[in-house]
Structures are given as structure tokens and as C-alpha cells.
N, CA, C and O atoms as a DFTB+ gen file, in Angstrom:
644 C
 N C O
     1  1     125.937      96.730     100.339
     2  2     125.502      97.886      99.573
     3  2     123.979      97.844      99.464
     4  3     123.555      96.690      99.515
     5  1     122.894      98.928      99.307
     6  2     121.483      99.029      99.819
     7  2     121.468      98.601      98.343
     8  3     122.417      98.537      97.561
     9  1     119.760      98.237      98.084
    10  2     119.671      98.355      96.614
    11  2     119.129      99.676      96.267
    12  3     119.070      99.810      95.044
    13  1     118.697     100.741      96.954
    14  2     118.860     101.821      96.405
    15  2     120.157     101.902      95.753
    16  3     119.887     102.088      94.567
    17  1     121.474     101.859      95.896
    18  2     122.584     102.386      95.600
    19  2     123.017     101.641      94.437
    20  3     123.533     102.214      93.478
    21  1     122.747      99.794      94.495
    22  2     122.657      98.838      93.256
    23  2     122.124      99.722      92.063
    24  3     122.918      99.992      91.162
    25  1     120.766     100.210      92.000
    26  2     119.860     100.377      91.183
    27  2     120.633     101.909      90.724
    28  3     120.709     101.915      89.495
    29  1     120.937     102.573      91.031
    30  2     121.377     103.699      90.759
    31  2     122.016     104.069      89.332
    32  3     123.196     103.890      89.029
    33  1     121.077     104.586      88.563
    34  2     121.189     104.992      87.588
    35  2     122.387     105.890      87.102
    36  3     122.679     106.824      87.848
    37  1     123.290     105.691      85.674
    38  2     124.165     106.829      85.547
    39  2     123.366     107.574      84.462
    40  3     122.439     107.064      83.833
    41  1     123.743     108.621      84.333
    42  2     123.363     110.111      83.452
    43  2     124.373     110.605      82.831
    44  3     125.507     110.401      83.266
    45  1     124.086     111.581      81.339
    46  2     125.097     112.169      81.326
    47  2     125.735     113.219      81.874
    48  3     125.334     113.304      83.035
    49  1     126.528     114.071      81.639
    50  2     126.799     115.253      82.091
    51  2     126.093     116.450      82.394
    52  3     126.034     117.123      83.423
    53  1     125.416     116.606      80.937
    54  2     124.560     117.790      80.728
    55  2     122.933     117.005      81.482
    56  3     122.200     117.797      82.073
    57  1     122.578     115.820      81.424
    58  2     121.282     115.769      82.059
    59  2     121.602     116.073      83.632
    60  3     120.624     116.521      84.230
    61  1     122.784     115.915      84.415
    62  2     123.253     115.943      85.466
    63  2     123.474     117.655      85.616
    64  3     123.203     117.986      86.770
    65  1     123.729     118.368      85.098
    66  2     124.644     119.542      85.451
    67  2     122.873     120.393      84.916
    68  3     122.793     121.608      85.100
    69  1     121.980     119.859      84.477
    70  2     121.044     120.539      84.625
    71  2     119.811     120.258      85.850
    72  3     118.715     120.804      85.985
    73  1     120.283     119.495      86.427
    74  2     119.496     119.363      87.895
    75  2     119.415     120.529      88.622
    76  3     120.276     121.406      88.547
    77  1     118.369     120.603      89.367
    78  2     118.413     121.726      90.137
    79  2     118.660     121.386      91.750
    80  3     118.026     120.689      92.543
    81  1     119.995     122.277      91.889
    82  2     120.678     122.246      93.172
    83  2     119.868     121.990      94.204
    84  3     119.978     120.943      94.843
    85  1     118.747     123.131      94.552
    86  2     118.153     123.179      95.599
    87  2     117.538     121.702      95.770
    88  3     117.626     121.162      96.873
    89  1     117.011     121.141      94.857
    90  2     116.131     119.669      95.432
    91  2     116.976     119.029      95.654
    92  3     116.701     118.279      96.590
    93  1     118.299     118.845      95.142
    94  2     119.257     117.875      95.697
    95  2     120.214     118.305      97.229
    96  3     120.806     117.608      98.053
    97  1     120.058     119.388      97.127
    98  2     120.569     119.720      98.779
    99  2     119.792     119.466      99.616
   100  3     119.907     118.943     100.724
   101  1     118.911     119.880      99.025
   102  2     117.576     119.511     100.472
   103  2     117.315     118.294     100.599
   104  3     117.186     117.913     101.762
   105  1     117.165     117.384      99.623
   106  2     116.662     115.804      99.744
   107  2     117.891     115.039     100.718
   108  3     117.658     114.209     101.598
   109  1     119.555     115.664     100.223
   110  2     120.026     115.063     100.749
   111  2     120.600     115.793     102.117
   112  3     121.643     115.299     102.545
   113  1     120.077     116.857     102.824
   114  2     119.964     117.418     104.029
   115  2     119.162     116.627     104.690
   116  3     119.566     116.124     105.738
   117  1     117.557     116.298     104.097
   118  2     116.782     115.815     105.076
   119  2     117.228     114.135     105.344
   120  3     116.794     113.342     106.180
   121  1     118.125     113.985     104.426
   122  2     117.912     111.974     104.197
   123  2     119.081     112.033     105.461
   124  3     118.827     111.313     106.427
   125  1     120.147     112.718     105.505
   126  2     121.704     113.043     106.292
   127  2     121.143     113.109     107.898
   128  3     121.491     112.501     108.910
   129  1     120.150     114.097     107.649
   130  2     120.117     114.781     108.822
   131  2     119.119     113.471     109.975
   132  3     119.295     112.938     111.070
   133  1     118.001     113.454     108.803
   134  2     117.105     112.862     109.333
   135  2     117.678     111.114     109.805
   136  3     117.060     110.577     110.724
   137  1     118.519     110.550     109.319
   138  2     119.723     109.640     109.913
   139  2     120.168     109.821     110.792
   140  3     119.933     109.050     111.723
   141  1     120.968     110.829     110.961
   142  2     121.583     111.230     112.454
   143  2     120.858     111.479     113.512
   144  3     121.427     111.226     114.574
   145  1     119.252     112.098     113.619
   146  2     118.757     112.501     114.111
   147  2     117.802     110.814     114.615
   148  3     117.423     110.578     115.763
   149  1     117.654     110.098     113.696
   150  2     116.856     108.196     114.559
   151  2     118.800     107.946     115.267
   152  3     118.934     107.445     116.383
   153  1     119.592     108.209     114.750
   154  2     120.401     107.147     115.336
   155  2     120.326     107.936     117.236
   156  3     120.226     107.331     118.303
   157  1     120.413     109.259     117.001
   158  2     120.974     109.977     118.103
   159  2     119.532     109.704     119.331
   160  3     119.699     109.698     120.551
   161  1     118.062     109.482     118.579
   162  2     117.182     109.240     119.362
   163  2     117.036     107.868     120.170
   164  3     116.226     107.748     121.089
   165  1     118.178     106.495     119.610
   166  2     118.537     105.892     120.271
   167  2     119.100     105.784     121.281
   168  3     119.011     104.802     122.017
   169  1     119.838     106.868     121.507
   170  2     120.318     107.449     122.761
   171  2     119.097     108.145     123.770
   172  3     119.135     108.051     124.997
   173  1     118.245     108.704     123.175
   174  2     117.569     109.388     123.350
   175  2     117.821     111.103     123.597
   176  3     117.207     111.715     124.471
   177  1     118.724     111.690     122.769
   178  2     119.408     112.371     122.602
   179  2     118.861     113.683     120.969
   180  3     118.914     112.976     119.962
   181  1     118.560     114.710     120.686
   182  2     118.532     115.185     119.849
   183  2     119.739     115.567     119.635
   184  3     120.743     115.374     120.321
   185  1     119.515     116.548     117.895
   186  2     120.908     117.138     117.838
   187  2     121.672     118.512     118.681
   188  3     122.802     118.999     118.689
   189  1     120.387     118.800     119.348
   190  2     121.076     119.896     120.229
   191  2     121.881     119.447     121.606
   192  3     122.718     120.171     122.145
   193  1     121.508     118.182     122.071
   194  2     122.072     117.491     122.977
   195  2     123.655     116.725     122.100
   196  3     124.651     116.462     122.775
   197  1     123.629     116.559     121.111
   198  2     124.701     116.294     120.513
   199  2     126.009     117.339     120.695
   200  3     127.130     117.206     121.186
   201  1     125.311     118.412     120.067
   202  2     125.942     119.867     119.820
   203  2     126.869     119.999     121.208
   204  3     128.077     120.231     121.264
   205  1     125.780     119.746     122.488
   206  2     126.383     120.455     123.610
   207  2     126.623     119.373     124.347
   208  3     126.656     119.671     125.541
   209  1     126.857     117.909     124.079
   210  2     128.649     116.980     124.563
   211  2     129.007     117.221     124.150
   212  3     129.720     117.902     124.886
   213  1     129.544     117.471     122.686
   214  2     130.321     117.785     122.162
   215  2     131.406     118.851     122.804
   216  3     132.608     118.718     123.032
   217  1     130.607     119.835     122.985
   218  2     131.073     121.681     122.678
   219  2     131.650     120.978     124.365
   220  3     132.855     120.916     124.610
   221  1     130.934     120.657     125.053
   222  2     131.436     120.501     126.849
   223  2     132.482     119.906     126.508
   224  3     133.439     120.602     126.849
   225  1     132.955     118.562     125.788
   226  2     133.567     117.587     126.184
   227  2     135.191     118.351     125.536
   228  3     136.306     118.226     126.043
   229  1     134.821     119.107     124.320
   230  2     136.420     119.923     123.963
   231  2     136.877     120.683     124.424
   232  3     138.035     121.085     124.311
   233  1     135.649     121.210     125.343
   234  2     136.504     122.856     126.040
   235  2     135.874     122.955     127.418
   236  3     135.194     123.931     127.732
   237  1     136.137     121.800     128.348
   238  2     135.258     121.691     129.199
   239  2     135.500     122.925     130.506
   240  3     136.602     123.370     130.827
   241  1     134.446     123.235     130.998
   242  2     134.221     124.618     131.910
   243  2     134.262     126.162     130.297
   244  3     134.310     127.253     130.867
   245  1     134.256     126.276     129.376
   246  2     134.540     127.127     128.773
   247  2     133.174     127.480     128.582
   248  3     132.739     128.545     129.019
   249  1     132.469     126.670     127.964
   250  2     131.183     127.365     127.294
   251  2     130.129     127.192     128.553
   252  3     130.085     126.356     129.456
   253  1     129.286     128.348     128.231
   254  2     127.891     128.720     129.166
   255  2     127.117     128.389     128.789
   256  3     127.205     127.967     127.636
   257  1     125.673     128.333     129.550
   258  2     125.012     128.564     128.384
   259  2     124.240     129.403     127.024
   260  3     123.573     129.240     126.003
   261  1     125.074     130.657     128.120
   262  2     124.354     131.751     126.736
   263  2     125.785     131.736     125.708
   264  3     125.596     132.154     124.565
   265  1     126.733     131.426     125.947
   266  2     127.242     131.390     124.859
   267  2     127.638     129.960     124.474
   268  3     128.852     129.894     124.280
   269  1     127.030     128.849     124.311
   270  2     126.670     128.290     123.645
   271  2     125.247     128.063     123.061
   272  3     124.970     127.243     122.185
   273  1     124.526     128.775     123.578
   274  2     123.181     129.217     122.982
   275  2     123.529     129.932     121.735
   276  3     122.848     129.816     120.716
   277  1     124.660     130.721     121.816
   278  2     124.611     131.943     121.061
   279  2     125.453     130.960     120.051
   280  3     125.260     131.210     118.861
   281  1     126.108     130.178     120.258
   282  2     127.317     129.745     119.229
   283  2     126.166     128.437     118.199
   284  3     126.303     128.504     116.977
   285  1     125.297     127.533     118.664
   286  2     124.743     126.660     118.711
   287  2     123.222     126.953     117.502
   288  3     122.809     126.216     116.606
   289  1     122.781     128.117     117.902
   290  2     121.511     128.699     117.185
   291  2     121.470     129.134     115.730
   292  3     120.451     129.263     115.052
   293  1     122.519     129.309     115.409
   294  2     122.833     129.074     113.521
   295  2     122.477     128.222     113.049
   296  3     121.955     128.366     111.944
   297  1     122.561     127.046     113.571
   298  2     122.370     125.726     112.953
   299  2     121.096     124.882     113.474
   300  3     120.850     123.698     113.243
   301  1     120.367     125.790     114.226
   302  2     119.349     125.110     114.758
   303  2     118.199     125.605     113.976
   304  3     118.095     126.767     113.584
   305  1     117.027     124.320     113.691
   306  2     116.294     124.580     112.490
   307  2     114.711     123.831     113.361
   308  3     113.759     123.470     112.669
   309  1     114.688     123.709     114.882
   310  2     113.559     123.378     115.284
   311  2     113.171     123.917     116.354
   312  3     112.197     123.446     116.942
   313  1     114.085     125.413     117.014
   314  2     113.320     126.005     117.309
   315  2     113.637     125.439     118.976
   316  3     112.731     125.410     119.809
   317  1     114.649     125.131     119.200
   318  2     114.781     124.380     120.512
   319  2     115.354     125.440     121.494
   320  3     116.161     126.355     121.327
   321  1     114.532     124.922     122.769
   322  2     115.048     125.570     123.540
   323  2     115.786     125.342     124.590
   324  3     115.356     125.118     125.721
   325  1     117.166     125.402     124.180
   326  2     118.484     125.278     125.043
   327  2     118.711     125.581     126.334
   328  3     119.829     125.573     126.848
   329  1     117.711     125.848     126.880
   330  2     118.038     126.036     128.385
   331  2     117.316     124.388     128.786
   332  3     117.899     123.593     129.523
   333  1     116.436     124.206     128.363
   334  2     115.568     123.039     128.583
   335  2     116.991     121.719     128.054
   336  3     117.337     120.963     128.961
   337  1     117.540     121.578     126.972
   338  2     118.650     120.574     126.479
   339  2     119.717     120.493     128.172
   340  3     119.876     119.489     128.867
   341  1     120.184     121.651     128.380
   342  2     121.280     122.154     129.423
   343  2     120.641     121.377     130.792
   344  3     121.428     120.698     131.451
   345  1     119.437     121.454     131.164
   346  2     118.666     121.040     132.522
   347  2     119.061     119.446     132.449
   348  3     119.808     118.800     133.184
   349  1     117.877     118.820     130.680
   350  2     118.105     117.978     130.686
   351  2     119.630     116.708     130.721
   352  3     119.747     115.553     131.131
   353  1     120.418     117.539     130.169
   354  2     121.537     116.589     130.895
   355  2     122.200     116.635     131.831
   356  3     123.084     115.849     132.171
   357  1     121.616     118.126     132.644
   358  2     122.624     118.390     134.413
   359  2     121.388     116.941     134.761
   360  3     121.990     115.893     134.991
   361  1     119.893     116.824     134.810
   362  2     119.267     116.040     135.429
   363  2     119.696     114.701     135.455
   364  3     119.755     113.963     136.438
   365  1     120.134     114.330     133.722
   366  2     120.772     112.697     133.309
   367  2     121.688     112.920     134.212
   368  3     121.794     111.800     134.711
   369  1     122.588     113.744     134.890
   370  2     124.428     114.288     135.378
   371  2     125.072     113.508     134.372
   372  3     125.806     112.520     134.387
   373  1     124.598     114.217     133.526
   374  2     125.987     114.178     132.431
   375  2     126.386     115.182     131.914
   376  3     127.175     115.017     130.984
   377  1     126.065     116.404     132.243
   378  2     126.736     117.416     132.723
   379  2     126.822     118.132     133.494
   380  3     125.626     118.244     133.766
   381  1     127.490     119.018     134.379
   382  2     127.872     119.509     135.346
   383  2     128.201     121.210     135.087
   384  3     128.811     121.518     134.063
   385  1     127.748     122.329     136.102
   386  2     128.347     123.530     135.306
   387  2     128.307     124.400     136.966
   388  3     127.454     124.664     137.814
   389  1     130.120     124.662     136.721
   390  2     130.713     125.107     137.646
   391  2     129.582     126.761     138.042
   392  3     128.527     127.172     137.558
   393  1     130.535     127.295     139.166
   394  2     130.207     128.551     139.779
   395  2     129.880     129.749     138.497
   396  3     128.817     130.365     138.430
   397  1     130.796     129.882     137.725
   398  2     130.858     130.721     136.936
   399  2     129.731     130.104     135.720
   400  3     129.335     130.952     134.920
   401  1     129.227     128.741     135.557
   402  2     128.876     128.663     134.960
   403  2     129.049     127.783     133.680
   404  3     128.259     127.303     132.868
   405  1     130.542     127.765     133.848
   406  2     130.955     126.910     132.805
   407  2     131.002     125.231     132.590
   408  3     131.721     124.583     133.351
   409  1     130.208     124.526     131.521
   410  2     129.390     123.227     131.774
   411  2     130.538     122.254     131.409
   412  3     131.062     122.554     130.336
   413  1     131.034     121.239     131.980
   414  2     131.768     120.187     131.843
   415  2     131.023     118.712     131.964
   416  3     130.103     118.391     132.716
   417  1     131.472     118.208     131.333
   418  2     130.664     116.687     130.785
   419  2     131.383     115.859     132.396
   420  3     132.472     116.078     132.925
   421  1     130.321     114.930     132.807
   422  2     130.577     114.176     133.427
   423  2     131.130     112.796     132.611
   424  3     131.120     112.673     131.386
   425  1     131.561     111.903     133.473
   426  2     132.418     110.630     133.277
   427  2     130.973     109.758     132.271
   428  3     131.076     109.380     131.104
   429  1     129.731     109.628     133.153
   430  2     128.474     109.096     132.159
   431  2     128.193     109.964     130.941
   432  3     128.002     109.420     129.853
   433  1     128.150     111.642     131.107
   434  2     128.386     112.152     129.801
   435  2     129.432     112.103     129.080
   436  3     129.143     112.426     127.928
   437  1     130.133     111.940     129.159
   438  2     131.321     111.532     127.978
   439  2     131.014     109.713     127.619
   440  3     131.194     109.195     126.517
   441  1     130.606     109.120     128.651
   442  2     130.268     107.883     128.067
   443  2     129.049     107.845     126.479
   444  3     129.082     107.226     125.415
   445  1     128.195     108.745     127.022
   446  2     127.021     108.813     126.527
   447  2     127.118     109.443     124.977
   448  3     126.490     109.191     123.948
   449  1     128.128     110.319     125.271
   450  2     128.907     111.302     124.217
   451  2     129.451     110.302     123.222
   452  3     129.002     110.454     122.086
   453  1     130.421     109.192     123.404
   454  2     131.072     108.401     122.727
   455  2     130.184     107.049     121.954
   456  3     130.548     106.496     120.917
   457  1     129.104     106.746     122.655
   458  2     127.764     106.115     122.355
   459  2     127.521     106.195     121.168
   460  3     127.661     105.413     120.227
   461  1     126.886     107.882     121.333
   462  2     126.271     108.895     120.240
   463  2     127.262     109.039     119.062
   464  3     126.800     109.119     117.924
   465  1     128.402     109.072     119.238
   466  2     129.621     109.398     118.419
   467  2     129.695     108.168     117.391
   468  3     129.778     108.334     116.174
   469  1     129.657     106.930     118.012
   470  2     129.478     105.738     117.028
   471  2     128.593     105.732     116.041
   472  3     128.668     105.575     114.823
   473  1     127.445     106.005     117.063
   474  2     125.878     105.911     115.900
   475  2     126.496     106.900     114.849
   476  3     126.598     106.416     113.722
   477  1     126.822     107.874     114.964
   478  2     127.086     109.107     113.872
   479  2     127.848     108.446     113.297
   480  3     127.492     108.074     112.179
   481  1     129.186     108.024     113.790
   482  2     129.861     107.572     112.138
   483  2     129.530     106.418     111.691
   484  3     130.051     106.058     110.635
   485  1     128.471     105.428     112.447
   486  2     127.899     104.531     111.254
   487  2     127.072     105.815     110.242
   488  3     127.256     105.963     109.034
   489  1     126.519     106.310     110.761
   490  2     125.555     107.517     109.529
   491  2     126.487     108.075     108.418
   492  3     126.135     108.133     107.240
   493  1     127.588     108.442     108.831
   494  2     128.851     109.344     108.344
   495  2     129.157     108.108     106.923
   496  3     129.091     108.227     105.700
   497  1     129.625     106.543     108.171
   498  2     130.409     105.558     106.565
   499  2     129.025     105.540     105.416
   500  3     129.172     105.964     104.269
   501  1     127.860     105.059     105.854
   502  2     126.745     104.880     104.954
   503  2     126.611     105.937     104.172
   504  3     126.610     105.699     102.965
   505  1     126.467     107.338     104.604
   506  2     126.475     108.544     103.876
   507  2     127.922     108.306     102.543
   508  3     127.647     108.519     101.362
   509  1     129.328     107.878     102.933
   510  2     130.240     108.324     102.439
   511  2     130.682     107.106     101.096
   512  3     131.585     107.058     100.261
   513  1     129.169     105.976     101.549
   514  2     129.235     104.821     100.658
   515  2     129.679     104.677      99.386
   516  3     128.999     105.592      98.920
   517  1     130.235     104.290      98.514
   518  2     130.592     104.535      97.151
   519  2     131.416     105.823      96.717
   520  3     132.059     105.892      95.670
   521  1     131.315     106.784      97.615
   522  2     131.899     107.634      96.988
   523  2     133.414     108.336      97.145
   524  3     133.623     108.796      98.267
   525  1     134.347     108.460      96.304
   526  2     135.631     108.784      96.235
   527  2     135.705     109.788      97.049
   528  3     134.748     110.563      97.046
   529  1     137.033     110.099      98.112
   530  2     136.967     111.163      98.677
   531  2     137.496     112.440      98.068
   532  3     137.364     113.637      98.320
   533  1     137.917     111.977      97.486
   534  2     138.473     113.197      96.204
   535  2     136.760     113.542      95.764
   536  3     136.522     114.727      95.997
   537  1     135.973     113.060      95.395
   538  2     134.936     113.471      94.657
   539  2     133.852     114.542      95.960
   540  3     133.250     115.595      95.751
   541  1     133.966     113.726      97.251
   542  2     133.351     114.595      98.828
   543  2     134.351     116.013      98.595
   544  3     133.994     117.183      98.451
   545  1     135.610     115.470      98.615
   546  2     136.321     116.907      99.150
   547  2     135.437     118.244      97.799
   548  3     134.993     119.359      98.075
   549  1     135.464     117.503      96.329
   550  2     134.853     118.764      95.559
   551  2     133.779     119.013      95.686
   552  3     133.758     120.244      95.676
   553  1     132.399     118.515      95.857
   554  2     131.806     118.472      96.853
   555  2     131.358     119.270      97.651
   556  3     130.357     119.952      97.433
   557  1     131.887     119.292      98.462
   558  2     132.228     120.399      99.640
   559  2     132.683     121.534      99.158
   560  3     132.088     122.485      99.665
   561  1     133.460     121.829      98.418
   562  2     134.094     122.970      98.056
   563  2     133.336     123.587      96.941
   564  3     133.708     124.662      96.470
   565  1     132.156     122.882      96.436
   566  2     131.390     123.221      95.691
   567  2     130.106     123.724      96.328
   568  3     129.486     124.605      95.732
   569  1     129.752     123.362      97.211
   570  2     128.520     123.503      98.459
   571  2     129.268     124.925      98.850
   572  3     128.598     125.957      98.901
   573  1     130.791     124.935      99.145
   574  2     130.953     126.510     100.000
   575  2     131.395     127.439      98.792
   576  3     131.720     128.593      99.068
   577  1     131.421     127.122      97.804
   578  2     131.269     128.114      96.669
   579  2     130.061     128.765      96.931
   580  3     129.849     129.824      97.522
   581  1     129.067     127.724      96.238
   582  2     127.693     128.387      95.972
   583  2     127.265     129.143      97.271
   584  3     126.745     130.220      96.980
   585  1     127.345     128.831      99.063
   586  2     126.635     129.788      99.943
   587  2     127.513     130.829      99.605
   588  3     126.883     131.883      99.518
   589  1     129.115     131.010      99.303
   590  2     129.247     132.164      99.471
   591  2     128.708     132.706      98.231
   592  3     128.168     133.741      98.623
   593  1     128.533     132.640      97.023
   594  2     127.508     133.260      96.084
   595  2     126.971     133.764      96.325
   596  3     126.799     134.894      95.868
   597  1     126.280     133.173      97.317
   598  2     124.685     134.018      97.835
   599  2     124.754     134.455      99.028
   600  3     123.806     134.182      99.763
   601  1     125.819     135.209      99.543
   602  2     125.660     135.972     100.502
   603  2     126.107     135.030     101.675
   604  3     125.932     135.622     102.740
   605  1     126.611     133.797     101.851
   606  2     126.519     133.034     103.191
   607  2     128.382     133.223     102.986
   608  3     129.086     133.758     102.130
   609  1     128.657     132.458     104.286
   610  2     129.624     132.329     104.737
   611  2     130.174     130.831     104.630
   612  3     129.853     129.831     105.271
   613  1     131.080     131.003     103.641
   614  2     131.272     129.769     103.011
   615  2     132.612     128.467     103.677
   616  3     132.784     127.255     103.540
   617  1     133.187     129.389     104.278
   618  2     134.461     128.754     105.658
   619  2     134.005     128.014     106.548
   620  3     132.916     128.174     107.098
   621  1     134.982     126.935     106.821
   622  2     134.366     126.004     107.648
   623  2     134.200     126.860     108.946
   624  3     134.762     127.942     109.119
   625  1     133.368     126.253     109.834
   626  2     133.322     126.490     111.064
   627  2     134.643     126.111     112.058
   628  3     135.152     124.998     111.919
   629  1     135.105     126.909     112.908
   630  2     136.343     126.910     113.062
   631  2     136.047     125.837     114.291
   632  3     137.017     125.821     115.048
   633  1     135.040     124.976     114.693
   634  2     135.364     124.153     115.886
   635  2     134.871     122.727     115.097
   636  3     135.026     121.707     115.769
   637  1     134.509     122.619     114.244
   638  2     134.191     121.340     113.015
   639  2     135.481     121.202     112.284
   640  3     135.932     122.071     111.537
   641  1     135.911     120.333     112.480
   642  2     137.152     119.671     112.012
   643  2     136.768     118.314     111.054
   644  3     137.667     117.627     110.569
């Protein structure tokens, strides 16, 4: 256990329930993200190269790249440009994309894929450290309350399981 997590102070209710959301989503967006994002650079891999083993390796020949450009760009927050990700792993050949277009992971990309997949769920157990999953699942269901509040779309994404 880190000693950040030792040291970890309890609060009461009301000093807790008067925090403000936004600094705690964001602190713990950037601490989440920014984890996944050193482990995946061990690979040498960003998260858009993540995104698209992934998306190849479940539905392989299905997605293009404009429509995984198109499926992929919601969640992209640096502005990347996905034709450049797509080159870079036909160049690694770890992926491959038929006549029509449609990109399938090679035997080294799916290796590379499963690599990357580890590093993430070491990020995933450390993230999920101490805490009850009953307490994640509300959590979560509290995170897709509030976007849909405000106008977002609060349902999981139907290819995130």
C-alpha cells in the first residue's frame, strides 16, 4: 500500500459532500489517465494506439479508418492525428488493412496489444486499491448521473465492457 494511501485522512460527511466535484474529477482524470498513458509509453504506444488494438483486435477487418476516426475522436483530448497512429502500426506490421480497408491486428500486434493490456490492469488494480466494489460501482453511477445532468450522455459506451 503507497503511503499516500497510509496517510489518508478520513472526513466527515458534510466536509466531504461539500467538495467540489470538478477538482476531484479532474485530479483524478489526470492522476488515471496520466498512469495509463507512462505505462502505455513503455510500449511506446499512446492512448490512441491503444484505442485502435483494441477496436482491430475485437472486430478485426470491420473498422476503417474513417470510421474509427469517427468512433475514437470523442475521447480524444490531444488533438491526434489518426491517420499518422494507423501508418504507425501498418509500419511496426502490427496492423494490417485489407482491400476494402478494413484494419486487422497482426500476430506481433496482438502480442503488443496483450503487453499493453497488462500494463493497464496493473494501472486499473492500483487505481481500484482499497476500494470496495460496491463503493466503484456507485461511483460510476454517480459520475453518469451528473454528465447526464448536464447535457452528456451518461450510458456506457456500448464497446467498453
Amino acid at each position: 500500500m503507497s503511503t499516500q494511501l497510509e496517510s489518508l485522512k478520513e472526513y466527515s460527511p458534510d466536509e466531504l459532500a461539500a467538495q467540489p466535484i470538478g477538482a476531484w474529477t479532474g485530479e483524478a482524470y489526470r492522476r488515471v489517465v496520466g498512469a495509463i498513458r507512462a505505462q502505455l509509453a513503455v510500449e511506446n504506444l499512446t492512448q490512441p494506439h491503444w484505442w485502435t488494438l483494441n477496436h482491430a483486435s475485437g472486430a478485426p477487418g470491420t473498422w476503417t479508418r474513417a470510421t474509427l476516426t469517427d468512433r475514437l475522436t470523442p475521447y480524444d483530448d490531444q488533438s491526434t492525428d489518426f491517420d499518422a497512429v494507423y501508418d504507425d502500426l501498418v509500419a511496426r506490421e502490427w496492423l494490417t488493412e485489407d482491400a476494402a480497408g478494413g484494419m486487422t491486428l497482426t500476430e506481433e500486434g496482438e502480442a503488443a496489444r496483450l503487453r499493453a493490456r497488462e500494463r493497464n490492469l496493473g494501472v486499473h488494480r492500483r487505481t481500484h486499491e482499497g476500494i470496495a466494489e460496491a463503493d466503484f460501482v456507485t461511483t460510476i453511477n454517480v459520475l453518469r448521473h451528473m454528465v447526464a445532468n448536464l447535457g452528456g450522455n451518461g450510458n456506457l459506451p456500448e464497446d467498453v465492457k
